[in-house]
Coordinates of C-alpha atoms in Angstrom, one line a residue:
X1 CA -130.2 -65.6 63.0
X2 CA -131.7 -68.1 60.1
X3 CA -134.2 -66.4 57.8
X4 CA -137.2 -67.3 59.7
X5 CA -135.8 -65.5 62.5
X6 CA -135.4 -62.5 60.5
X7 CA -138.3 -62.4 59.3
X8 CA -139.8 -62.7 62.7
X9 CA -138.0 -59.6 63.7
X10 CA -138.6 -57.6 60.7
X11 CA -142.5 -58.1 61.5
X12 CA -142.6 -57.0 65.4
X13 CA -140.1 -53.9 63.6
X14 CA -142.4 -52.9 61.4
X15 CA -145.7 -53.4 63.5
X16 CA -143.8 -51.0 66.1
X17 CA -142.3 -48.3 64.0
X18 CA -145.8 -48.2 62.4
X19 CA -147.9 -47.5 65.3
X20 CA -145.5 -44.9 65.9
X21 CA -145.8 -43.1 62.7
X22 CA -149.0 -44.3 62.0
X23 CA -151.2 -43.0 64.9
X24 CA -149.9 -39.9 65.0
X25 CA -150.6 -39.1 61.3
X26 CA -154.0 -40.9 61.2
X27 CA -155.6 -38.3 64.0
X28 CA -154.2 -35.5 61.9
X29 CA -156.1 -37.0 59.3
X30 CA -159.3 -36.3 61.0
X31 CA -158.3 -32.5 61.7
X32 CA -160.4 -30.7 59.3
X33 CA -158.0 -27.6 60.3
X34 CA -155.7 -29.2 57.7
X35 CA -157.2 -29.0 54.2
X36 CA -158.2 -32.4 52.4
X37 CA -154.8 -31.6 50.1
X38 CA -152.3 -31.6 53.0
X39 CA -153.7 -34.3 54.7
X40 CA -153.4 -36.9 51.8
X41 CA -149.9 -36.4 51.8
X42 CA -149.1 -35.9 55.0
X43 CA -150.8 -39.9 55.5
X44 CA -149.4 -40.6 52.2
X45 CA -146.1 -40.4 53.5
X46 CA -146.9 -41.7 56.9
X47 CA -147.8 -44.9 55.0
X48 CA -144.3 -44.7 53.1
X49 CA -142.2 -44.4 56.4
X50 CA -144.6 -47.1 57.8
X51 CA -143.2 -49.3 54.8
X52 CA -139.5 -48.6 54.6
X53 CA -138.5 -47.9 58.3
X54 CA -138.3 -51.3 59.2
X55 CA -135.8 -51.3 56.4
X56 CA -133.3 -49.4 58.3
X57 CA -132.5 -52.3 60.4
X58 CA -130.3 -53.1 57.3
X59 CA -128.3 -50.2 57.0
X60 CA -124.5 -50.4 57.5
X61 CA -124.0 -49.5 61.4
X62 CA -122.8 -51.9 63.9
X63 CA -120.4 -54.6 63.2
X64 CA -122.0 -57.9 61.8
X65 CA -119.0 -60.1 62.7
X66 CA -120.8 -62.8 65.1
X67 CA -118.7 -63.8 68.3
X68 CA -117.1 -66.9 68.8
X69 CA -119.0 -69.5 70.0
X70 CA -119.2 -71.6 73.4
X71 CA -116.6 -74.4 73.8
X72 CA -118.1 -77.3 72.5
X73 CA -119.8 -80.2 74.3
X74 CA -118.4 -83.4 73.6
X75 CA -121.7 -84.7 72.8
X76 CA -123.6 -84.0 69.5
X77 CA -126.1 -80.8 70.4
X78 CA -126.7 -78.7 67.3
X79 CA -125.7 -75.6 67.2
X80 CA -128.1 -72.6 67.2
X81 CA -129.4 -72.5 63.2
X82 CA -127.6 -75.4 62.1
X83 CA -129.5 -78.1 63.2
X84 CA -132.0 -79.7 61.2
X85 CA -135.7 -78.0 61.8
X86 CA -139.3 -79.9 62.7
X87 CA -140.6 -77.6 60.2
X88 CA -138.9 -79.2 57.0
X89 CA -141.0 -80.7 54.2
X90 CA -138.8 -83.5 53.6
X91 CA -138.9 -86.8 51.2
X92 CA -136.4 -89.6 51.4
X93 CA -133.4 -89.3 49.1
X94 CA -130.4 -91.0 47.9
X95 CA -129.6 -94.7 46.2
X96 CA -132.9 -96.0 47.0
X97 CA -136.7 -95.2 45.5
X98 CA -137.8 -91.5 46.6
X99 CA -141.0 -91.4 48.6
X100 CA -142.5 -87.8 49.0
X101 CA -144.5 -86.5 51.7
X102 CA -145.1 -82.8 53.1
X103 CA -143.9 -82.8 56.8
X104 CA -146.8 -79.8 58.3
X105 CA -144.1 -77.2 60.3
X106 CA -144.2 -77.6 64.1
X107 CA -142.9 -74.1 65.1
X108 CA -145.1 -71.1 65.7
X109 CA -142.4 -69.1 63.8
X110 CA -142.6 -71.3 60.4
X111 CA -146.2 -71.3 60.4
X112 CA -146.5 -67.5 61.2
X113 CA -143.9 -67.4 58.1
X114 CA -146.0 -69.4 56.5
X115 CA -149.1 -67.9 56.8
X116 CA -147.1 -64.4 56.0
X117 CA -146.0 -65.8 52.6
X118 CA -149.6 -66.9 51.2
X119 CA -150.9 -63.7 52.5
X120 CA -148.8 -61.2 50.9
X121 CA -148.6 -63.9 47.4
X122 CA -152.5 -63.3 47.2
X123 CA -152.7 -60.6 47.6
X124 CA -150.0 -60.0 45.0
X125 CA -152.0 -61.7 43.1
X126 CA -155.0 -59.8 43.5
X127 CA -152.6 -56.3 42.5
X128 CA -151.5 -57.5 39.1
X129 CA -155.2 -59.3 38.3
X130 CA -156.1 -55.6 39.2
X131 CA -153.8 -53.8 36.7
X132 CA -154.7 -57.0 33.9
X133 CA -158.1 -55.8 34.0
X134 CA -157.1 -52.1 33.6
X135 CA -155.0 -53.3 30.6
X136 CA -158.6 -55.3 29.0
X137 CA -160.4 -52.2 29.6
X138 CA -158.4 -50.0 28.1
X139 CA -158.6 -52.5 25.2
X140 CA -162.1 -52.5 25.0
X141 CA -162.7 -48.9 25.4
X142 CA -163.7 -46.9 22.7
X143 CA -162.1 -43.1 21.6
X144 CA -164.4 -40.3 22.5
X145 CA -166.6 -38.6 20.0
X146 CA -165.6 -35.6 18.3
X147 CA -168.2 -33.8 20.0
X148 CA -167.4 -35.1 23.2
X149 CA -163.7 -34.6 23.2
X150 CA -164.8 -30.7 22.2
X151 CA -167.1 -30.2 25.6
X152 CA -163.7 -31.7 27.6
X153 CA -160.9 -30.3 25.6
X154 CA -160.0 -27.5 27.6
X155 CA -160.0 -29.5 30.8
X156 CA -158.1 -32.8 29.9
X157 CA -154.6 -32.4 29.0
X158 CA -153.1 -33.6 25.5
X159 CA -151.4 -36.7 26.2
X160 CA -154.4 -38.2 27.9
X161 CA -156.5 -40.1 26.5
X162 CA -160.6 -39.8 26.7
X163 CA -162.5 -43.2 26.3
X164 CA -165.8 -44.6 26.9
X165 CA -166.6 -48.4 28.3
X166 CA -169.1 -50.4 30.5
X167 CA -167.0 -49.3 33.6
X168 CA -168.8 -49.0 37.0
X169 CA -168.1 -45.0 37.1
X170 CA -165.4 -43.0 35.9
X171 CA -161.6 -43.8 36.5
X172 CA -158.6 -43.1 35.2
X173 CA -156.3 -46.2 33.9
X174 CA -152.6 -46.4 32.7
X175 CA -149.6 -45.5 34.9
X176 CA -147.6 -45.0 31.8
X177 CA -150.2 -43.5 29.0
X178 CA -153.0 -42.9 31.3
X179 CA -156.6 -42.8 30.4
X180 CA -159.7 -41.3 31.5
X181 CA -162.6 -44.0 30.9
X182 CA -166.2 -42.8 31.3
X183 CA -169.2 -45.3 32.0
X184 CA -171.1 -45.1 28.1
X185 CA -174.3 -45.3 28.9
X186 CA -173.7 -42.2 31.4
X187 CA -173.1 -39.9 28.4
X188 CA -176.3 -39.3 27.5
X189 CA -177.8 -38.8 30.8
X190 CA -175.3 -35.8 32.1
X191 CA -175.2 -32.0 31.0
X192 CA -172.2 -30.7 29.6
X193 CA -171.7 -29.0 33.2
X194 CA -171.9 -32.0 35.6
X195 CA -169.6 -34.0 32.9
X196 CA -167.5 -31.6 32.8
X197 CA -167.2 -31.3 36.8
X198 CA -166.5 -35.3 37.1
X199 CA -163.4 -34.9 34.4
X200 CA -162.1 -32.4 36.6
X201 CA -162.0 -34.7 39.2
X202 CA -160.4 -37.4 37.5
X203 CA -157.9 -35.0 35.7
X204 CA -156.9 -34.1 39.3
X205 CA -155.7 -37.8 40.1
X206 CA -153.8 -37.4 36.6
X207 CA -152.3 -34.3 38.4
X208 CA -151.5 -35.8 41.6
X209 CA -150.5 -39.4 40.5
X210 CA -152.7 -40.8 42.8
X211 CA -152.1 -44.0 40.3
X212 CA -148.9 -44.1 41.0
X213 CA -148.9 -43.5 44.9
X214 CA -152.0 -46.1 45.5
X215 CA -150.2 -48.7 43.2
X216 CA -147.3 -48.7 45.7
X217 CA -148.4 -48.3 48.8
X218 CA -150.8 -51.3 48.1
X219 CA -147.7 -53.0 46.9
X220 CA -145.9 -52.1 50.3
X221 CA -149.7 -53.2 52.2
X222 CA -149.7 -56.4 50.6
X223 CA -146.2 -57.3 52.2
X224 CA -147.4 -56.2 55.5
X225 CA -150.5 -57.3 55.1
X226 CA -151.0 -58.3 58.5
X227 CA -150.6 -54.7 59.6
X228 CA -154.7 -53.5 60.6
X229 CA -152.7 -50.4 61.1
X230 CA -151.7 -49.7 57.2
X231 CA -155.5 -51.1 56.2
X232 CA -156.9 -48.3 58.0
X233 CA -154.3 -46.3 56.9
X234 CA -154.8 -46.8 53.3
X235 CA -158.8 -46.7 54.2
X236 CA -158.7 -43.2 55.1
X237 CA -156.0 -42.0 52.7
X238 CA -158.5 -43.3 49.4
X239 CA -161.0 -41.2 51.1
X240 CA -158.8 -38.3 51.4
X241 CA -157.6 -38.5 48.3
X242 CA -161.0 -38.1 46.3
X243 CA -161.8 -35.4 49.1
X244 CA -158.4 -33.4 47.6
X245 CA -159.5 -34.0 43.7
X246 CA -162.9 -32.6 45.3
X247 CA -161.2 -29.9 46.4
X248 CA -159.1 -29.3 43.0
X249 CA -162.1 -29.6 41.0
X250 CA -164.0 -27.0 42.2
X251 CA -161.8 -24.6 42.4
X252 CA -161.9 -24.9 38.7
X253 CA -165.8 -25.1 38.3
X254 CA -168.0 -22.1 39.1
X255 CA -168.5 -22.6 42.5
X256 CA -167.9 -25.3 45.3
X257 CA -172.3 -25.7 45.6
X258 CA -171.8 -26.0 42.2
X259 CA -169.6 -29.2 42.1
X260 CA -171.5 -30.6 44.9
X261 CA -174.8 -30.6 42.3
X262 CA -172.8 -32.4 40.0
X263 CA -171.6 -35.0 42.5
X264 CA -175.3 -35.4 43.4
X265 CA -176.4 -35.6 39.8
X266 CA -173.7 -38.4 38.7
X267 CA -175.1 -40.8 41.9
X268 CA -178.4 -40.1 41.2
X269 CA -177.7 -40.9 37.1
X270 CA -175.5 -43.8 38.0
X271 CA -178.2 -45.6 40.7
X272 CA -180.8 -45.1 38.2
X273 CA -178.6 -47.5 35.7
X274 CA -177.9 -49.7 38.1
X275 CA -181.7 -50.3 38.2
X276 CA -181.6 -51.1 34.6
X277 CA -177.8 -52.9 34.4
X278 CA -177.8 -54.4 38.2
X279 CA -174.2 -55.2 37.4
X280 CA -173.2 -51.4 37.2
X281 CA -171.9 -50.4 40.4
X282 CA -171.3 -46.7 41.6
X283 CA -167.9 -46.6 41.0
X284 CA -166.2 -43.4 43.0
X285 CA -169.8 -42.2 44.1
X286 CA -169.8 -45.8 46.1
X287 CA -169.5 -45.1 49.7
X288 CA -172.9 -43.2 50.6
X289 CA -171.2 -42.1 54.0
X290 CA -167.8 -41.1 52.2
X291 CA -170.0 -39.1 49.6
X292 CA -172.0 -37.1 52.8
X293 CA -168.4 -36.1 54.5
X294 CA -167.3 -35.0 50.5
X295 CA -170.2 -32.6 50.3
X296 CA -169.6 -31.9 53.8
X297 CA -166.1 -30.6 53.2
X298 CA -167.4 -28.7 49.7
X299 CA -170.2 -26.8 51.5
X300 CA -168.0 -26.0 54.6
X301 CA -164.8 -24.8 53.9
X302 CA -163.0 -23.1 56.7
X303 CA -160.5 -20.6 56.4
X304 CA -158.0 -21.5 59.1
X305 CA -155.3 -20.2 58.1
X306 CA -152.9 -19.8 60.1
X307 CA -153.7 -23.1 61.9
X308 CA -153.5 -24.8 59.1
X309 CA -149.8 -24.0 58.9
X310 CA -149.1 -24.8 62.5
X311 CA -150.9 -28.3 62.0
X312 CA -148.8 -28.8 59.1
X313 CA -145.9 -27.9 60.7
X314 CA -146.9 -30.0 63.5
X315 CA -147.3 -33.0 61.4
X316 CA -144.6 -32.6 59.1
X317 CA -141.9 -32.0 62.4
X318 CA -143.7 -35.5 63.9
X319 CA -143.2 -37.5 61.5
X320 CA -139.8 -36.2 60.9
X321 CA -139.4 -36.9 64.5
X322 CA -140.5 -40.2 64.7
X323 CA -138.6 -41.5 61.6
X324 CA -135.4 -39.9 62.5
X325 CA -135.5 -41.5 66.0
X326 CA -137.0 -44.9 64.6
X327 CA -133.6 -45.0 62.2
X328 CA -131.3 -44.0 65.0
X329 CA -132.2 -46.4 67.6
X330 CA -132.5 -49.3 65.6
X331 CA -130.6 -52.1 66.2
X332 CA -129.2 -53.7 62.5
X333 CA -129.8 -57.3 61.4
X334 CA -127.2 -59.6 60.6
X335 CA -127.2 -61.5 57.6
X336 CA -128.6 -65.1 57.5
X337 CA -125.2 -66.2 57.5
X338 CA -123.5 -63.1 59.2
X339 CA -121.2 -62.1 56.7
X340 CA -119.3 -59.3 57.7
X341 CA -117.4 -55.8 56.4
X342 CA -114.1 -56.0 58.2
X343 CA -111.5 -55.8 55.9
X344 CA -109.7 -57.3 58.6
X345 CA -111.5 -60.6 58.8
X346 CA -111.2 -61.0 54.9
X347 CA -107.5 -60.0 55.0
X348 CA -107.4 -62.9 57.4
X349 CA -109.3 -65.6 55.3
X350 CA -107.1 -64.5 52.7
X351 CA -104.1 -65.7 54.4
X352 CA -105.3 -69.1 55.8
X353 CA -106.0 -69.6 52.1
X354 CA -102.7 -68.4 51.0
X355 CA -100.5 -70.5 53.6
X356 CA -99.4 -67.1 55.1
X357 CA -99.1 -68.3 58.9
X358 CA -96.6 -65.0 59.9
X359 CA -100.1 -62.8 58.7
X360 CA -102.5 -65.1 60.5
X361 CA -100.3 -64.9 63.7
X362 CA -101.0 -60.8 63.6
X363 CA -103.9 -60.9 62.9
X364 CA -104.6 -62.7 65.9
X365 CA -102.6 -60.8 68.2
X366 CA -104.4 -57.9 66.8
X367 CA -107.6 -58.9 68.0
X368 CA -109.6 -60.3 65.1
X369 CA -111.6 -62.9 65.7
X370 CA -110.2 -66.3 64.2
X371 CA -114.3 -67.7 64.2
X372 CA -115.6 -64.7 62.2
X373 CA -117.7 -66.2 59.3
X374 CA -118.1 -64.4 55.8
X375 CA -120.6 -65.0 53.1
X376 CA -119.1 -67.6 50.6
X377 CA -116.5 -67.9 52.5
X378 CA -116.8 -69.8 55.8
X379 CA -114.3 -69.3 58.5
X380 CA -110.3 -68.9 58.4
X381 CA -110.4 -72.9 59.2
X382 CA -112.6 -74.1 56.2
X383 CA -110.5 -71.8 54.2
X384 CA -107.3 -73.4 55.2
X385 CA -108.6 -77.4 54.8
X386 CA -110.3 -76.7 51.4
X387 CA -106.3 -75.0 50.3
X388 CA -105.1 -78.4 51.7
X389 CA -103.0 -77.1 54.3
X390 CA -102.7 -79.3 57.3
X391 CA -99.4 -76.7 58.7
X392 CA -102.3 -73.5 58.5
X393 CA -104.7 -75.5 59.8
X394 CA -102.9 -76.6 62.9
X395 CA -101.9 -73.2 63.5
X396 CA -105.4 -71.7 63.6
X397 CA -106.1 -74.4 65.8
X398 CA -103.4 -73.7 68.2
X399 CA -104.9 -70.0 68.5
X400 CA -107.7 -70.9 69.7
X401 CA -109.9 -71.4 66.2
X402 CA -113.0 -73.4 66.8
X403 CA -113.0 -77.5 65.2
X404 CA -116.9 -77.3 65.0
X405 CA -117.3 -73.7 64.0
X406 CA -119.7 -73.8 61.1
X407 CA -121.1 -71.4 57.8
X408 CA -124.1 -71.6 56.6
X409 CA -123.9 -73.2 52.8
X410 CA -120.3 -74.0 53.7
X411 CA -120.4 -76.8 56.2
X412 CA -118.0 -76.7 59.2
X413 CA -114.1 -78.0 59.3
X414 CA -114.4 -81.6 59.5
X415 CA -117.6 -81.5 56.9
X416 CA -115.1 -80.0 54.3
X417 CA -112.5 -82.1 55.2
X418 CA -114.6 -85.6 54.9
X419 CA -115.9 -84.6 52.1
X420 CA -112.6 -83.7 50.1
X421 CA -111.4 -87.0 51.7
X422 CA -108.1 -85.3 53.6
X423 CA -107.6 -87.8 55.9
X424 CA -104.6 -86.1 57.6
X425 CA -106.5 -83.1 58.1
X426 CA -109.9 -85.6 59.5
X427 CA -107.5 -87.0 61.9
X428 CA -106.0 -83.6 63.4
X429 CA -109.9 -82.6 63.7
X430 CA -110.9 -85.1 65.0
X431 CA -108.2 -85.3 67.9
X432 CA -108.6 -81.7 68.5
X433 CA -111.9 -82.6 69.4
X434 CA -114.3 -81.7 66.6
X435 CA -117.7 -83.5 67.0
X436 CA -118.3 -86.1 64.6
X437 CA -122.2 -85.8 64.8
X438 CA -122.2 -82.4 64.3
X439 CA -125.2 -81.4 62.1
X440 CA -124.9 -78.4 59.8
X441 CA -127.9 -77.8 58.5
X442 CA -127.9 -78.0 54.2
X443 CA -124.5 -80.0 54.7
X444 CA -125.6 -82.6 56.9
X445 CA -122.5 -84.3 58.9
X446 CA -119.1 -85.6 58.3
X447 CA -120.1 -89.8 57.8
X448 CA -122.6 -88.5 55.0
X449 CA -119.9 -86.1 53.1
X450 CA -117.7 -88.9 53.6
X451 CA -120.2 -91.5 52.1
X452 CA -121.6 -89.2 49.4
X453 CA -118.1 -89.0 47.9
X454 CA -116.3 -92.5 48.5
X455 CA -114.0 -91.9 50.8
X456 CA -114.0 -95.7 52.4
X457 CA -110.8 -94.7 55.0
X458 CA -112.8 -91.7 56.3
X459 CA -115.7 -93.4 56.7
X460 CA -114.4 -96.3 58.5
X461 CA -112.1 -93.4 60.7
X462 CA -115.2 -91.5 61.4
X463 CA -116.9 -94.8 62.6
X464 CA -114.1 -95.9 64.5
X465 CA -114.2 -92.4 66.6
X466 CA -117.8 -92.7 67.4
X467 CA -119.6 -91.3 64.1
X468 CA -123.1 -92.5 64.2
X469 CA -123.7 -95.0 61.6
X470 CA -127.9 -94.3 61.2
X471 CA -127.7 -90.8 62.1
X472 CA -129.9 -89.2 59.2
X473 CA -130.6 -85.7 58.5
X474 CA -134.0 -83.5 56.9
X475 CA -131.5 -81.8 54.8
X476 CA -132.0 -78.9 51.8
X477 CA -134.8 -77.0 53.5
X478 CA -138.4 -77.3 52.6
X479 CA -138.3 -79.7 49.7
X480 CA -135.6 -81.3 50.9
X481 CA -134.1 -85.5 51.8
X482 CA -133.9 -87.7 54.5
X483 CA -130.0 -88.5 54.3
X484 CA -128.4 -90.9 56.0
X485 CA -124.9 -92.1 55.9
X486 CA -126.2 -95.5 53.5
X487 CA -128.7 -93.9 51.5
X488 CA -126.5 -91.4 50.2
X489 CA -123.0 -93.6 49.9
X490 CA -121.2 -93.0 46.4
X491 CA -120.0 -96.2 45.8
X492 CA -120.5 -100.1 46.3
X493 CA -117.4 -100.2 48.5
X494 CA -118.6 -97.6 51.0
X495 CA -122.1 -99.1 51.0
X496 CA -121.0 -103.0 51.5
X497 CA -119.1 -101.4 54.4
X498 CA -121.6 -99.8 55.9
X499 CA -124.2 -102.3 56.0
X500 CA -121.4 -105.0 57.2
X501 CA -121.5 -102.0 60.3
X502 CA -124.8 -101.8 60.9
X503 CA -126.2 -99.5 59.1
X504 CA -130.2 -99.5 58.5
X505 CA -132.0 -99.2 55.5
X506 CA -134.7 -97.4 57.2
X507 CA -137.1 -95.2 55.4
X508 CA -137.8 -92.3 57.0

């Protein structure tokens, strides 16, 4: 499984495990049995498991070791993420002049991965020019009064901060030294009481870290960003949470009509500004129908009690439920390259690197599979060519390794072999029938390894056994060459060759 792949999978995961946890939470969300407090977090964390469920998919659990692979066909047919892909920006390489040109992908996966990546790097982009702006408005923000900082001093706590700037309504800034900011030219429109009433409310997200919380999980949406579910998610959770500081705040003013007058007062203040300053909008008072269900939930209140706790309960048990089963049945990914966690399968590319042919043999009659690939490592083969061991390399061969079993970043056998220019070893590959077209994708084939680093009796081996002289490759990913066995030849002797063979100096 490549990286596109993964990627792939990881979406449909999380798209899944989301509806399930999702749904469920978002129509508790609309029980007004449950108090505007309980339901924030319960969708606050239904938007966290959302986000790191899919997660779990890489959690130790099932063995990672890949099987071996089919026999192989005598003719060339890459294997299954080692081939070159259609979706490659490329640009010719080697000896000759480069010439560069983006290649658009062809496969619905790249593209989807495409489109994926722009997505969540804009709106990335869009979180941090968010928090720069914070940072210039707190810079431009003046310290409150004296006289103002004595009507609030017994609601905001010490370590914050009170300012005024032109802000569209009144927020709170800083995750680290937060900082209430209030619009300026509000001041002297509001009564002590009504300013007073909207500092409790912002004091409330200081007490709940509603900073923190919505800076994450728009983090976490921005990676999904695909997901409508999370989008309405997050929707109805910024609601709830100014319903909950609501909520908090007039517990601490006289009485809940009470706030509700001051709520009423600030929008009326602040759309009477924006007829004078058109560019002032109305800030947390924005959303007329948001504002309506606030006052709503102020003015009626209910008292439920005891079904309050059962609907929490409910909740909290669900989306136990859902994330405890969502981790349990999930199947794990694989690596890109499938390294694996037997000790058993490293104790055996130990030994093929360590000429010990008595461990290899038990290992193999112990079961462990000779074609297991390990991150960094390659396969028991690889190890044993690249220690230069023709006697451990026979022998792995003679149990039953695969010639053409290949590691991503690490070629296959008779890659590591042309290129380290072992003809011995070449020739045993070679007549145990490894494929001399094979393509492994970021190591090309055999004839260009053998090119790239002079080895003129290789190459004219791996010609002589039916190595295809123009066989080119879109190798290095993205950004990467059109290689060929002449464009990337290390020497004049190998290149003289070559072109007395046959070989095209085609541009791609």
């Amino acid at each position: 499984m490549n990286l596109i792949d993964m990627a792939m999978a990881l979406g449909v995961r999380q798209l899944l495990l989301s509806a399930v946890v999702l749904l469920p939470a978002l129509w508790l969300a609309r029980r007004r049995a449950l108090s505007a407090e309980q339901r924030s977090w319960l969708l606050t964390a239904a938007m966290a498991a959302a986000l790191l469920l899919p997660l779990s998919a890489f959690l130790p659990g099932w063995s990672t070791t890949l099987p071996a692979p089919a026999p192989p066909a005598a003719a060339f047919h890459p294997m299954p993420g080692e081939g070159a892909t259609a979706g490659e920006a490329i640009f010719e390489a080697g000896r000759q002049p480069d010439i560069y040109y983006v290649e658009l992908p062809k496969t619905l996966p790249t593209v989807l991965a495409v489109v994926w990546l722009l997505g969540t790097l804009w709106l990335g982009m869009r979180l941090l020019d968010a928090m720069l702006h914070a940072r210039r408005l707190r810079r431009l923000a003046q310290p409150a009064s004296a006289g103002l900082r004595a009507v609030l001093a017994d609601i905001v706590p010490a370590h914050v901060r009170i300012a005024t700037c032109a802000v569209d309504g009144p927020m709170v800034v800083g995750l680290w030294r937060p900082q209430i900011l209030l619009p300026r030219p509000l001041l002297a429109r509001l009564d002590n009481n009504v300013l007073r009433d909207i500092v409790r409310h912002e004091v409330a997200h200081l007490d709940r870290r509603d900073l923190w919380t919505s800076t994450l999980l728009r983090a976490g949406t921005a990676l999904f960003w695909w997901n409508p579910l999370l989008h309405l998610a997050q929707a109805r959770l910024a609601l709830l949470r100014e319903m909950a500081c609501d909520a908090r705040a007039a517990m601490q003013a006289r009485e809940p009509l009470d706030y509700a007058g001051s709520l009423l007062a600030g929008i009326e203040q602040l759309q009477a500004l924006r007829e004078e300053a058109p560019t002032l909008a109305l800030g947390m008072f924005s959303a007329r129908s948001q504002l309506a269900q606030r006052i709503d939930q102020l003015l009626d209140a209910p008292s439920y009690a005891p079904r309050r706790r059962s609907l929490l309960m409910l909740g909290l048990l669900l989306l136990l439920a859902c994330a405890g089963t969502a981790v349990a049945v999930s199947p794990r990914l694989a690596s890109p390259a499938a390294s694996t966690s037997d000790t058993r399968v490293n104790t055996l590319l130990q030994a093929a690197s360590t000429h010990d042919v008595a461990q290899v043999h038990a290992l193999a009659a112990a079961g462990v599979d000779l074609d297991a690939r390990v991150l960094g490592d390659g396969t028991a083969l690889i190890q044993a060519i690249r220690a230069r061991d023709p006697v451990m390399g026979d022998a792995l061969r003679q149990l039953g390794a695969d010639p053409d079993r290949a590691a991503l970043g690490e070629g296959n056998p008779l890659i590591v072999a042309s290129a380290l220019g072992l003809q011995p070893i070449v020739e045993q590959l070679v007549q145990a029938g490894a494929d001399v077209n094979r393509v492994v994708t970021y190591d090309e084939t055999p004839l260009i390894n053998a090119s790239r680093e002079g080895h003129l009796v290789t190459v004219q081996y791996l010609l002589a056994h039916g190595a295809d002289i123009n066989l080119g490759v879109e190798a290095d990913g993205w950004l990467g060459r059109w290689r060929t066995p002449l464009n990337q030849a290390g020497n004049a002797a190998v290149r003289d060759y070559l072109l007395a063979q046959g070989a095209r100096r085609e541009r791609r």
